[in-house]
Tab-separated table of N, CA, C and O in Angstrom:
chain	number	residue	atom	x	y	z
A	7	MET	N	12.455	-0.764	-6.309
A	7	MET	CA	12.562	-0.032	-5.242
A	7	MET	C	12.883	1.501	-5.210
A	7	MET	O	12.369	2.361	-4.508
A	8	LYS	N	14.208	1.629	-6.046
A	8	LYS	CA	14.695	3.183	-6.453
A	8	LYS	C	13.260	3.828	-7.247
A	8	LYS	O	13.096	5.025	-6.609
A	9	ALA	N	12.606	3.473	-7.744
A	9	ALA	CA	11.849	3.823	-8.693
A	9	ALA	C	10.457	4.855	-7.278
A	9	ALA	O	9.756	5.832	-7.438
A	10	LEU	N	10.307	3.880	-6.495
A	10	LEU	CA	9.152	4.096	-5.514
A	10	LEU	C	9.746	5.028	-4.653
A	10	LEU	O	9.250	5.874	-4.058
A	11	VAL	N	10.942	5.106	-4.095
A	11	VAL	CA	11.377	5.868	-3.406
A	11	VAL	C	11.352	7.284	-3.994
A	11	VAL	O	11.410	8.182	-3.161
A	12	GLU	N	12.075	7.466	-5.354
A	12	GLU	CA	11.791	8.582	-5.804
A	12	GLU	C	10.350	9.125	-5.865
A	12	GLU	O	10.456	10.298	-5.830
A	13	TYR	N	9.805	8.405	-6.024
A	13	TYR	CA	8.048	8.582	-6.250
A	13	TYR	C	7.758	9.081	-4.903
A	13	TYR	O	6.828	10.285	-4.998
A	14	LEU	N	7.873	8.548	-3.890
A	14	LEU	CA	7.382	9.180	-2.377
A	14	LEU	C	8.347	10.474	-2.294
A	14	LEU	O	7.597	11.169	-1.407
A	15	ASN	N	9.330	10.635	-3.053
A	15	ASN	CA	10.137	11.995	-2.776
A	15	ASN	C	9.754	12.925	-2.847
A	15	ASN	O	9.519	14.243	-2.771
A	16	GLN	N	8.882	13.059	-4.201
A	16	GLN	CA	8.058	13.634	-4.614
A	16	GLN	C	6.799	14.446	-3.991
A	16	GLN	O	6.189	15.143	-4.110
A	17	LYS	N	6.346	12.846	-3.258
A	17	LYS	CA	5.199	13.520	-2.632
A	17	LYS	C	5.757	14.036	-0.856
A	17	LYS	O	4.609	13.989	-0.153
A	18	ASP	N	7.226	14.055	-0.860
A	18	ASP	CA	7.397	14.754	0.392
A	18	ASP	C	7.148	13.839	1.471
A	18	ASP	O	6.827	13.865	2.653
A	19	ILE	N	7.476	12.157	1.134
A	19	ILE	CA	7.396	11.186	2.092
A	19	ILE	C	8.937	10.621	2.030
A	19	ILE	O	8.790	10.122	1.044
A	20	ILE	N	9.592	10.660	3.498
A	20	ILE	CA	10.721	10.033	3.629
A	20	ILE	C	10.683	9.200	4.370
A	20	ILE	O	10.251	9.520	5.878
A	21	PHE	N	11.253	7.995	4.288
A	21	PHE	CA	11.615	6.955	5.253
A	21	PHE	C	12.915	6.696	5.758
A	21	PHE	O	13.822	6.820	5.070
A	22	LYS	N	13.157	6.267	7.142
A	22	LYS	CA	14.353	5.874	7.514
A	22	LYS	C	14.798	4.857	7.089
A	22	LYS	O	15.698	4.563	6.705
A	23	SER	N	13.662	3.798	6.940
A	23	SER	CA	14.210	2.627	6.521
A	23	SER	C	13.062	1.962	5.757
A	23	SER	O	11.557	2.555	5.657
A	24	LEU	N	13.133	1.189	4.568
A	24	LEU	CA	11.660	0.857	4.012
A	24	LEU	C	12.575	-0.914	3.192
A	24	LEU	O	13.530	-0.754	2.814
A	25	LYS	N	11.295	-1.584	3.562
A	25	LYS	CA	11.871	-3.030	3.113
A	25	LYS	C	10.682	-3.645	2.600
A	25	LYS	O	9.681	-3.619	3.103
A	26	GLU	N	11.130	-4.483	1.609
A	26	GLU	CA	10.030	-5.288	1.114
A	26	GLU	C	9.392	-6.383	1.904
A	26	GLU	O	10.395	-7.008	2.220
A	27	ILE	N	8.264	-6.459	2.039
A	27	ILE	CA	7.464	-7.876	2.278
A	27	ILE	C	6.763	-8.605	1.271
A	27	ILE	O	6.209	-8.050	0.370
A	28	LEU	N	7.194	-10.063	1.186
A	28	LEU	CA	6.550	-10.747	0.121
A	28	LEU	C	5.026	-10.963	0.518
A	28	LEU	O	5.030	-11.157	2.019
A	29	PRO	N	4.277	-11.138	-0.366
A	29	PRO	CA	2.721	-11.261	-0.092
A	29	PRO	C	2.608	-12.617	0.501
A	29	PRO	O	1.833	-13.167	1.194
A	30	LYS	N	3.488	-13.367	-0.032
A	30	LYS	CA	3.502	-14.915	0.503
A	30	LYS	C	3.866	-15.303	1.684
A	30	LYS	O	3.278	-15.908	2.373
A	31	GLU	N	4.470	-14.105	2.063
A	31	GLU	CA	4.779	-14.226	3.776
A	31	GLU	C	3.516	-13.688	4.698
A	31	GLU	O	3.662	-14.238	5.740
A	32	LEU	N	2.840	-13.005	3.961
A	32	LEU	CA	1.476	-12.628	4.950
A	32	LEU	C	0.306	-13.937	4.361
A	32	LEU	O	-0.855	-13.895	4.936
A	33	GLY	N	0.680	-14.950	3.727
A	33	GLY	CA	-0.453	-16.101	2.909
A	33	GLY	C	-1.401	-15.341	1.860
A	33	GLY	O	-2.311	-15.920	2.083
A	34	SER	N	-0.762	-14.466	1.074
A	34	SER	CA	-1.569	-13.961	-0.084
A	34	SER	C	-1.025	-14.303	-1.010
A	34	SER	O	0.165	-14.504	-1.465
A	35	ARG	N	-1.686	-14.566	-2.204
A	35	ARG	CA	-1.304	-14.990	-3.805
A	35	ARG	C	-1.477	-13.599	-4.303
A	35	ARG	O	-1.374	-13.796	-5.325
A	36	LYS	N	-1.648	-12.543	-3.917
A	36	LYS	CA	-2.096	-11.388	-4.681
A	36	LYS	C	-0.732	-10.949	-5.552
A	36	LYS	O	0.420	-11.165	-4.885
A	37	LYS	N	-0.858	-10.470	-6.711
A	37	LYS	CA	0.430	-9.701	-7.257
A	37	LYS	C	0.270	-8.279	-7.030
A	37	LYS	O	0.439	-7.394	-7.857
A	38	VAL	N	1.255	-8.073	-5.966
A	38	VAL	CA	1.166	-6.818	-5.429
A	38	VAL	C	2.757	-7.040	-4.838
A	38	VAL	O	3.233	-7.647	-4.206
A	39	THR	N	3.311	-5.414	-4.630
A	39	THR	CA	4.343	-5.483	-4.061
A	39	THR	C	4.178	-4.392	-2.697
A	39	THR	O	3.649	-3.518	-2.586
A	40	LEU	N	4.377	-5.206	-1.645
A	40	LEU	CA	4.072	-4.446	-0.295
A	40	LEU	C	5.665	-4.022	0.065
A	40	LEU	O	6.681	-4.600	0.086
A	41	HIS	N	5.561	-2.630	0.801
A	41	HIS	CA	6.873	-2.168	1.320
A	41	HIS	C	6.842	-1.635	2.807
A	41	HIS	O	5.660	-0.913	2.996
A	42	LEU	N	7.449	-1.776	3.377
A	42	LEU	CA	7.323	-1.704	5.104
A	42	LEU	C	8.047	-0.425	5.501
A	42	LEU	O	9.409	-0.711	5.145
A	43	GLY	N	7.639	0.735	6.089
A	43	GLY	CA	8.832	1.774	6.326
A	43	GLY	C	8.520	1.995	7.717
A	43	GLY	O	7.502	2.004	7.790
A	44	VAL	N	9.337	3.135	7.785
A	44	VAL	CA	9.631	3.276	9.249
A	44	VAL	C	9.899	5.032	8.725
A	44	VAL	O	10.962	5.468	8.682
A	45	ASP	N	9.025	5.744	9.376
A	45	ASP	CA	9.233	7.454	8.850
A	45	ASP	C	9.942	7.738	9.571
A	45	ASP	O	10.536	7.511	10.831
A	46	LEU	N	10.145	9.314	9.633
A	46	LEU	CA	11.278	10.003	10.416
A	46	LEU	C	10.490	10.447	11.846
A	46	LEU	O	11.722	10.461	12.571
A	47	LYS	N	9.746	10.150	12.040
A	47	LYS	CA	9.090	10.637	13.616
A	47	LYS	C	8.960	8.832	14.305
A	47	LYS	O	8.599	8.968	15.277
A	48	GLY	N	9.518	7.941	13.193
A	48	GLY	CA	9.224	6.546	14.156
A	48	GLY	C	8.000	5.828	13.927
A	48	GLY	O	7.909	4.669	14.617
A	49	TYR	N	6.807	6.080	12.922
A	49	TYR	CA	5.866	5.555	12.727
A	49	TYR	C	6.122	4.329	11.571
A	49	TYR	O	6.864	5.132	10.715
A	50	TYR	N	5.037	3.321	11.681
A	50	TYR	CA	5.469	2.375	10.514
A	50	TYR	C	4.392	3.104	9.551
A	50	TYR	O	3.571	3.452	9.835
A	51	ALA	N	4.940	2.527	8.700
A	51	ALA	CA	3.970	3.103	7.151
A	51	ALA	C	4.062	1.906	6.046
A	51	ALA	O	5.077	1.091	6.446
A	52	LEU	N	2.985	1.690	5.578
A	52	LEU	CA	2.770	0.512	4.760
A	52	LEU	C	2.691	0.883	3.317
A	52	LEU	O	1.780	1.825	3.113
A	53	VAL	N	3.244	0.665	2.342
A	53	VAL	CA	3.285	1.299	0.860
A	53	VAL	C	2.882	-0.044	-0.016
A	53	VAL	O	3.731	-0.897	0.167
A	54	ILE	N	2.066	0.236	-0.422
A	54	ILE	CA	1.318	-1.266	-1.415
A	54	ILE	C	1.379	-0.336	-3.095
A	54	ILE	O	0.955	0.617	-3.266
A	55	GLU	N	2.209	-1.210	-4.043
A	55	GLU	CA	2.036	-1.175	-5.037
A	55	GLU	C	1.201	-2.011	-6.098
A	55	GLU	O	1.639	-3.021	-5.913
A	56	LEU	N	0.310	-1.848	-6.691
A	56	LEU	CA	-0.515	-2.463	-7.654
A	56	LEU	C	-0.366	-1.860	-8.760
A	56	LEU	O	-0.772	-1.035	-9.270
A	57	GLU	N	-0.181	-2.832	-10.108
A	57	GLU	CA	0.592	-2.459	-11.563
A	57	GLU	C	-0.250	-3.735	-11.983
A	57	GLU	O	-0.074	-4.684	-12.151
A	58	LYS	N	-1.318	-3.509	-12.998
A	58	LYS	CA	-2.243	-4.365	-13.893
A	58	LYS	C	-3.089	-3.972	-14.708
A	58	LYS	O	-2.849	-2.911	-15.087
A	59	LYS	N	-3.265	-4.832	-15.884
A	59	LYS	CA	-4.081	-4.179	-16.814
A	59	LYS	C	-5.404	-4.222	-16.299
A	59	LYS	O	-6.408	-3.140	-17.103
A	60	SER	N	-6.346	-4.833	-15.365
A	60	SER	CA	-7.828	-5.038	-15.398
A	60	SER	C	-7.810	-3.979	-14.262
A	60	SER	O	-6.855	-3.615	-13.602
A	61	ARG	N	-9.069	-3.750	-14.468
A	61	ARG	CA	-9.753	-2.630	-13.272
A	61	ARG	C	-10.051	-2.791	-11.864
A	61	ARG	O	-10.047	-4.332	-11.536
A	62	VAL	N	-9.546	-2.333	-10.847
A	62	VAL	CA	-9.279	-2.627	-9.535
A	62	VAL	C	-10.706	-2.318	-8.992
A	62	VAL	O	-11.197	-1.427	-9.082
A	63	LEU	N	-11.185	-3.203	-8.465
A	63	LEU	CA	-13.117	-3.049	-8.052
A	63	LEU	C	-12.929	-3.108	-6.681
A	63	LEU	O	-11.713	-3.331	-6.039
A	64	ARG	N	-14.429	-3.124	-6.211
A	64	ARG	CA	-14.558	-3.022	-4.667
A	64	ARG	C	-13.952	-4.059	-4.114
A	64	ARG	O	-13.396	-3.839	-2.878
A	65	LYS	N	-14.347	-5.354	-4.602
A	65	LYS	CA	-13.829	-6.626	-3.766
A	65	LYS	C	-12.283	-6.535	-3.390
A	65	LYS	O	-12.077	-6.870	-2.683
A	66	GLU	N	-11.518	-5.624	-4.470
A	66	GLU	CA	-9.941	-6.349	-4.463
A	66	GLU	C	-9.747	-4.990	-3.519
A	66	GLU	O	-8.753	-5.177	-2.661
A	67	ALA	N	-10.109	-3.827	-3.284
A	67	ALA	CA	-9.846	-2.946	-2.253
A	67	ALA	C	-10.340	-3.730	-0.926
A	67	ALA	O	-9.027	-3.038	0.211
A	68	VAL	N	-11.014	-4.493	-0.762
A	68	VAL	CA	-11.146	-5.242	1.000
A	68	VAL	C	-10.271	-5.839	1.347
A	68	VAL	O	-9.488	-6.280	2.043
A	69	ASP	N	-9.535	-6.817	-0.316
A	69	ASP	CA	-8.557	-7.316	0.054
A	69	ASP	C	-7.317	-6.758	0.247
A	69	ASP	O	-6.534	-7.172	1.230
A	70	LEU	N	-6.911	-6.010	-0.313
A	70	LEU	CA	-6.202	-4.743	-0.049
A	70	LEU	C	-6.006	-4.503	1.909
A	70	LEU	O	-4.865	-4.217	2.394
A	71	ILE	N	-7.008	-3.930	2.071
A	71	ILE	CA	-6.954	-3.580	3.570
A	71	ILE	C	-6.779	-4.661	4.396
A	71	ILE	O	-6.418	-4.358	5.400
A	72	GLU	N	-7.616	-6.124	4.133
A	72	GLU	CA	-7.030	-7.225	4.683
A	72	GLU	C	-5.483	-7.485	4.822
A	72	GLU	O	-4.935	-7.653	5.769
A	73	LEU	N	-4.810	-7.192	3.461
A	73	LEU	CA	-3.343	-7.334	3.692
A	73	LEU	C	-2.790	-6.379	4.839
A	73	LEU	O	-1.697	-6.953	4.947
A	74	HIS	N	-3.347	-5.334	4.582
A	74	HIS	CA	-2.807	-4.517	5.603
A	74	HIS	C	-2.644	-4.947	7.361
A	74	HIS	O	-2.162	-5.137	7.941
A	75	GLU	N	-3.810	-5.551	7.537
A	75	GLU	CA	-4.269	-6.361	8.792
A	75	GLU	C	-3.210	-7.480	9.079
A	75	GLU	O	-2.886	-7.512	10.018
A	76	LYS	N	-3.069	-8.128	7.940
A	76	LYS	CA	-2.046	-9.454	8.233
A	76	LYS	C	-0.651	-8.626	8.372
A	76	LYS	O	0.031	-9.024	9.012
A	77	SER	N	-0.381	-7.620	7.806
A	77	SER	CA	1.096	-7.018	7.861
A	77	SER	C	1.252	-6.709	9.091
A	77	SER	O	2.212	-6.892	9.640
A	78	GLU	N	-0.158	-5.991	10.071
A	78	GLU	CA	0.444	-5.332	11.326
A	78	GLU	C	0.274	-6.717	12.027
A	78	GLU	O	1.328	-6.182	13.144
A	79	LYS	N	-0.112	-7.939	12.000
A	79	LYS	CA	0.187	-8.991	13.237
A	79	LYS	C	1.414	-9.887	12.620
A	79	LYS	O	2.127	-10.235	13.683
A	80	TYR	N	1.728	-9.685	11.264
A	80	TYR	CA	3.530	-10.089	10.952
A	80	TYR	C	4.239	-9.415	11.464
A	80	TYR	O	5.075	-9.881	12.055
A	81	ILE	N	4.084	-7.971	12.202
A	81	ILE	CA	5.088	-7.305	12.360
A	81	ILE	C	5.149	-7.059	13.918
A	81	ILE	O	5.846	-6.834	14.850
A	82	GLY	N	3.602	-7.170	14.475
A	82	GLY	CA	3.394	-7.028	15.318
A	82	GLY	C	3.239	-5.827	16.160
A	82	GLY	O	3.606	-5.598	17.610
A	83	SER	N	3.037	-4.667	15.102
A	83	SER	CA	3.013	-3.396	15.737
A	83	SER	C	1.937	-2.706	14.918
A	83	SER	O	1.260	-3.286	13.756
A	84	LYS	N	1.231	-1.704	15.140
A	84	LYS	CA	0.470	-0.966	14.532
A	84	LYS	C	1.287	-0.025	13.435
A	84	LYS	O	1.844	0.269	13.471
A	85	ILE	N	0.136	-0.051	12.094
A	85	ILE	CA	1.037	0.552	11.098
A	85	ILE	C	0.032	1.798	10.946
A	85	ILE	O	-1.137	1.632	10.629
A	86	THR	N	0.254	2.970	10.988
A	86	THR	CA	-0.368	4.190	11.240
A	86	THR	C	-0.545	4.955	10.069
A	86	THR	O	-1.766	5.552	9.704
A	87	LYS	N	0.439	4.757	8.979
A	87	LYS	CA	0.345	5.202	7.856
A	87	LYS	C	0.032	4.338	6.580
A	87	LYS	O	1.137	3.607	6.171
A	88	LYS	N	-1.127	4.311	5.780
A	88	LYS	CA	-1.046	3.411	4.344
A	88	LYS	C	-0.997	4.403	3.262
A	88	LYS	O	-2.049	5.502	3.183
A	89	TYR	N	-0.333	4.187	2.322
A	89	TYR	CA	-0.242	4.375	1.181
A	89	TYR	C	-0.128	3.455	0.178
A	89	TYR	O	0.092	1.995	0.005
A	90	ILE	N	-0.979	3.538	-0.967
A	90	ILE	CA	-1.487	2.778	-1.938
A	90	ILE	C	-0.931	3.573	-3.736
A	90	ILE	O	-1.738	4.450	-3.887
A	91	VAL	N	-0.086	3.205	-4.342
A	91	VAL	CA	0.132	3.649	-5.865
A	91	VAL	C	-0.694	2.540	-6.676
A	91	VAL	O	-0.361	1.460	-6.747
A	92	ILE	N	-1.478	3.258	-7.260
A	92	ILE	CA	-2.507	2.115	-8.200
A	92	ILE	C	-1.974	2.140	-9.517
A	92	ILE	O	-2.095	3.277	-9.971
A	93	LYS	N	-1.527	1.564	-10.488
A	93	LYS	CA	-1.355	1.617	-11.933
A	93	LYS	C	-1.989	0.783	-12.425
A	93	LYS	O	-1.628	-0.094	-13.279
A	94	ALA	N	-3.297	0.882	-12.752
A	94	ALA	CA	-4.598	0.376	-13.147
A	94	ALA	C	-5.520	1.176	-13.411
A	94	ALA	O	-5.919	2.164	-12.578
A	95	PRO	N	-7.037	1.056	-14.120
A	95	PRO	CA	-7.665	1.351	-14.074
A	95	PRO	C	-8.571	1.557	-12.641
A	95	PRO	O	-8.432	0.147	-12.154
A	96	LEU	N	-9.458	2.208	-12.263
A	96	LEU	CA	-9.541	2.179	-10.825
A	96	LEU	C	-11.254	2.543	-10.657
A	96	LEU	O	-11.563	3.438	-10.627
A	97	CYS	N	-11.936	1.629	-10.008
A	97	CYS	CA	-13.084	2.254	-9.301
A	97	CYS	C	-13.460	2.937	-8.705
A	97	CYS	O	-12.835	2.915	-7.790
A	98	SER	N	-14.258	3.900	-9.023
A	98	SER	CA	-14.455	4.939	-8.072
A	98	SER	C	-15.151	4.607	-6.524
A	98	SER	O	-14.640	4.844	-5.463
A	99	HIS	N	-15.752	3.318	-6.466
A	99	HIS	CA	-16.043	2.774	-4.884
A	99	HIS	C	-15.019	2.147	-4.572
A	99	HIS	O	-15.164	2.190	-3.010
A	100	ALA	N	-14.009	1.523	-4.967
A	100	ALA	CA	-12.846	0.793	-4.646
A	100	ALA	C	-12.302	2.292	-4.086
A	100	ALA	O	-11.565	2.068	-3.134
A	101	LYS	N	-12.032	3.038	-4.705
A	101	LYS	CA	-10.962	4.175	-4.248
A	101	LYS	C	-11.788	4.950	-2.834
A	101	LYS	O	-10.989	5.215	-2.113
A	102	ALA	N	-13.087	5.169	-3.012
A	102	ALA	CA	-13.974	5.274	-1.605
A	102	ALA	C	-14.031	4.811	-0.419
A	102	ALA	O	-13.384	4.984	0.585
A	103	ILE	N	-13.857	3.456	-0.672
A	103	ILE	CA	-13.469	2.183	0.355
A	103	ILE	C	-12.111	2.417	0.936
A	103	ILE	O	-11.994	2.521	1.993
A	104	LEU	N	-11.253	2.308	0.203
A	104	LEU	CA	-9.926	2.782	0.657
A	104	LEU	C	-9.538	4.127	1.162
A	104	LEU	O	-9.072	4.198	2.326
A	105	GLU	N	-10.037	5.249	0.831
A	105	GLU	CA	-10.213	6.136	1.765
A	105	GLU	C	-10.707	6.462	2.879
A	105	GLU	O	-10.604	6.879	3.137
A	106	GLU	N	-11.988	5.711	2.721
A	106	GLU	CA	-12.461	5.680	4.269
A	106	GLU	C	-11.679	4.940	5.096
A	106	GLU	O	-12.021	5.444	6.537
A	107	ASN	N	-11.222	4.022	4.782
A	107	ASN	CA	-10.354	3.174	5.505
A	107	ASN	C	-8.817	4.237	6.187
A	107	ASN	O	-8.272	3.262	6.707
A	108	GLY	N	-8.680	5.150	5.403
A	108	GLY	CA	-7.748	5.731	6.187
A	108	GLY	C	-6.195	5.617	5.082
A	108	GLY	O	-4.992	6.244	5.498
A	109	TRP	N	-6.701	5.201	3.853
A	109	TRP	CA	-5.682	4.979	2.695
A	109	TRP	C	-5.322	6.597	2.032
A	109	TRP	O	-6.294	7.138	1.787
A	110	LYS	N	-4.220	6.747	1.492
A	110	LYS	CA	-4.034	7.519	0.719
A	110	LYS	C	-3.396	7.022	-0.697
A	110	LYS	O	-3.133	6.340	-0.823
A	111	VAL	N	-4.715	7.231	-1.548
A	111	VAL	CA	-4.729	6.706	-2.529
A	111	VAL	C	-3.736	7.631	-3.509
A	111	VAL	O	-4.506	8.881	-4.129
A	112	TRP	N	-2.535	7.284	-4.629
A	112	TRP	CA	-2.527	7.667	-5.823
A	112	TRP	C	-2.655	6.757	-6.942
A	112	TRP	O	-2.465	5.808	-7.282
A	113	HIS	N	-3.521	7.226	-8.062
A	113	HIS	CA	-3.997	6.686	-9.199
A	113	HIS	C	-3.257	7.007	-10.296
A	113	HIS	O	-3.294	8.112	-10.295
A	114	GLU	N	-2.501	6.490	-10.918
A	114	GLU	CA	-1.741	6.683	-12.208
A	114	GLU	C	-2.292	5.757	-13.311
A	114	GLU	O	-1.686	4.728	-13.867
A	115	GLY	N	-3.632	5.488	-13.501
A	115	GLY	CA	-4.085	4.898	-14.527
A	115	GLY	C	-4.562	5.067	-16.150
A	115	GLY	O	-5.204	4.239	-16.547
């Protein structure tokens, strides 16, 4: 968590609070870490960290968008800001799908 907070501070993103949500709580079996934060203006933000060896494909991008929708239902509020940190090879189509749906994608593959 500390590494993520420092990474977000480098990107000038600061949260009042940041808590982890287990994918299991959302009914998912994905190997991702989900963090729900409240920024300084009081808006909810979702930060997803994805780290794996295989390529992130288009189908998985759709699954990540579904995780966002499930997390909105879980907290009962709209999540306005969506960030994803991908530490894996990334398909250009997957990145395009995420960016079209309002995600800020940081790729370190």
